[in-house]
XYZ file of C-alpha atoms in Angstrom:
190
model
C -23.049 -15.108 -19.685
C -20.538 -16.076 -17.062
C -16.921 -15.041 -17.020
C -14.435 -16.449 -14.510
C -11.049 -14.845 -14.108
C -8.178 -16.324 -12.136
C -5.034 -14.472 -11.110
C -1.820 -16.179 -10.134
C 1.249 -15.324 -8.130
C 4.611 -17.018 -8.604
C 7.777 -16.042 -6.817
C 11.442 -16.933 -6.792
C 12.312 -16.783 -3.097
C 15.523 -17.118 -1.085
C 16.645 -20.709 -0.630
C 14.549 -22.027 -3.544
C 15.895 -23.002 -6.948
C 12.536 -22.863 -8.749
C 9.623 -20.452 -8.657
C 6.893 -21.280 -6.166
C 3.152 -20.926 -6.823
C 1.773 -18.643 -4.097
C -1.717 -17.792 -5.352
C -4.472 -17.907 -2.788
C -7.903 -19.254 -3.747
C -7.304 -18.433 -7.421
C -7.848 -14.700 -7.206
C -4.863 -12.930 -5.717
C -2.285 -10.430 -6.904
C 1.148 -9.647 -5.470
C 1.641 -6.304 -3.701
C 4.851 -6.451 -1.646
C 7.539 -8.794 -0.405
C 9.040 -8.526 3.078
C 12.689 -7.438 3.186
C 13.796 -10.955 4.201
C 11.705 -12.568 1.446
C 9.780 -14.688 3.968
C 6.332 -13.064 3.522
C 4.313 -11.929 0.500
C 1.538 -9.326 0.799
C -1.272 -10.004 -1.677
C -4.665 -8.611 -2.621
C -7.628 -10.992 -2.750
C -9.984 -9.869 -5.523
C -12.360 -12.845 -5.439
C -16.105 -12.637 -4.875
C -15.756 -13.712 -1.242
C -13.538 -10.684 -0.517
C -16.338 -8.184 -1.230
C -16.201 -4.855 -3.020
C -13.313 -3.562 -0.896
C -11.121 -6.609 -1.686
C -8.998 -8.147 1.049
C -5.434 -8.145 2.313
C -3.647 -11.475 2.573
C -0.210 -12.269 3.980
C 1.410 -15.525 2.917
C 4.682 -17.193 3.851
C 6.761 -17.649 0.718
C 7.424 -21.271 1.655
C 3.642 -21.766 1.224
C 3.142 -22.973 4.797
C 0.906 -20.244 6.192
C -1.701 -17.771 4.886
C -3.276 -15.021 6.987
C -6.234 -12.895 5.885
C -5.538 -9.473 7.370
C -8.877 -7.840 6.602
C -10.746 -5.677 4.096
C -9.000 -3.305 1.733
C -6.560 -3.139 -1.125
C -3.164 -3.784 0.508
C -0.351 -1.497 -0.576
C 2.952 -2.041 1.236
C 4.591 -3.659 4.248
C 6.467 -1.546 6.768
C 10.256 -1.941 6.602
C 10.273 -4.091 9.741
C 7.429 -6.242 8.336
C 5.218 -5.665 11.392
C 2.490 -3.692 9.570
C 0.623 -3.764 6.255
C -1.094 -0.623 4.944
C -4.341 -0.983 2.996
C -6.875 1.307 1.320
C -10.549 0.657 2.010
C -12.687 2.266 -0.684
C -16.039 2.667 1.079
C -15.919 4.933 2.978
C -12.407 6.055 1.960
C -9.954 5.291 4.746
C -6.596 3.812 5.541
C -6.170 0.716 7.654
C -2.851 -0.473 9.005
C -3.004 -4.174 9.855
C -0.574 -5.858 12.230
C 1.132 -8.845 10.613
C 1.285 -10.519 14.019
C -0.632 -10.020 17.255
C -2.343 -6.658 17.708
C -5.264 -4.571 16.585
C -5.659 -2.774 13.238
C -5.166 0.994 13.212
C -7.953 2.793 11.348
C -6.864 6.163 10.024
C -9.454 8.700 8.977
C -8.491 9.948 5.521
C -10.256 13.330 5.840
C -10.191 15.517 3.814
C -9.347 12.953 1.101
C -12.334 11.379 -0.604
C -10.278 9.185 -2.945
C -7.074 7.346 -2.036
C -4.796 5.982 -4.747
C -1.608 4.725 -3.059
C 0.179 4.333 0.261
C 3.866 3.786 1.036
C 5.808 3.619 4.297
C 8.432 6.038 5.490
C 11.452 4.154 6.901
C 10.574 5.182 10.490
C 7.450 2.970 10.378
C 5.365 5.738 11.979
C 4.484 7.768 8.866
C 2.893 7.025 5.511
C 3.119 8.662 2.089
C -0.541 8.819 1.078
C -1.607 9.893 -2.401
C -5.177 10.834 -3.184
C -7.520 13.702 -3.847
C -9.973 15.934 -2.085
C -13.401 16.379 -3.639
C -13.219 18.247 -6.987
C -9.422 18.687 -6.642
C -6.476 17.159 -8.474
C -4.616 14.362 -6.660
C -1.483 15.023 -4.630
C 0.595 13.271 -1.967
C 0.668 13.801 1.779
C 2.631 12.735 4.831
C 0.283 11.001 7.297
C 1.249 9.780 10.754
C -0.320 6.729 12.354
C -1.966 8.764 15.102
C -4.538 10.032 12.608
C -3.640 13.714 12.728
C -4.512 15.617 9.513
C -2.272 14.777 6.542
C 0.436 17.283 5.551
C 0.713 18.015 1.795
C 4.097 17.114 0.279
C 3.368 17.776 -3.398
C 1.441 20.357 -5.365
C -1.999 19.471 -6.685
C -1.727 17.305 -9.780
C 1.695 15.938 -8.744
C 2.043 12.355 -7.507
C 5.132 10.955 -5.807
C 7.017 7.754 -5.150
C 9.142 7.630 -1.998
C 12.761 6.443 -2.215
C 14.113 4.066 0.468
C 15.995 6.948 2.158
C 12.629 8.418 3.237
C 13.547 11.900 1.923
C 13.813 11.646 -1.851
C 10.676 11.784 -3.986
C 10.212 10.876 -7.632
C 7.536 13.302 -8.813
C 5.153 12.483 -11.666
C 3.903 15.735 -13.184
C 0.644 16.263 -15.067
C 2.477 16.724 -18.391
C 3.969 13.221 -18.074
C 7.458 14.375 -17.096
C 9.297 13.326 -13.945
C 11.420 15.174 -11.430
C 13.448 14.267 -8.363
C 12.785 16.301 -5.247
C 13.206 16.123 -1.493
C 10.639 16.396 1.280
C 13.177 18.649 3.012
C 12.671 21.340 0.343
C 15.005 22.627 -2.315
C 14.701 22.771 -6.063
C 13.420 19.781 -8.005
C 15.502 18.543 -10.924
C 14.280 16.869 -14.127
C 14.821 13.170 -14.662
């Protein structure tokens, strides 16, 4: 038996009246759009990408495609200069430059499973969600220098970072949601 799957990406971009087909080699999925709408970050899930997938950056006018490297890309930094990706084996974070430069490999210790990454507005810190061995997942603040991550949520609580870089939408184990701040203070139900 043989099964072939193809994934597509279409986008309505600034200056265009119709959607544009932006898929790459028939096996890509959209992850993030740059703030100016000029670049699309995609994941390549095809056989050639390997078990860790691959990060791809493509101009939304279709003129240029850049393969950043291995990993499941997550988000672009606010300034569009960096793309964060999760590499599954061994678990680690990689921050790829979207232009000239070298990737930054961040040791994810003590996390043995990473689930998501988002950028803080300063472009020097990441919100990393994942779990330590035999522990419930939680979210951490991780700087690009590779120092140990600082927990921001309790075990079993995942978070989404708001654009202000301080407000967190918390997803609790019981399925409820709360709004909180990384600066402390009481969380409030949504």
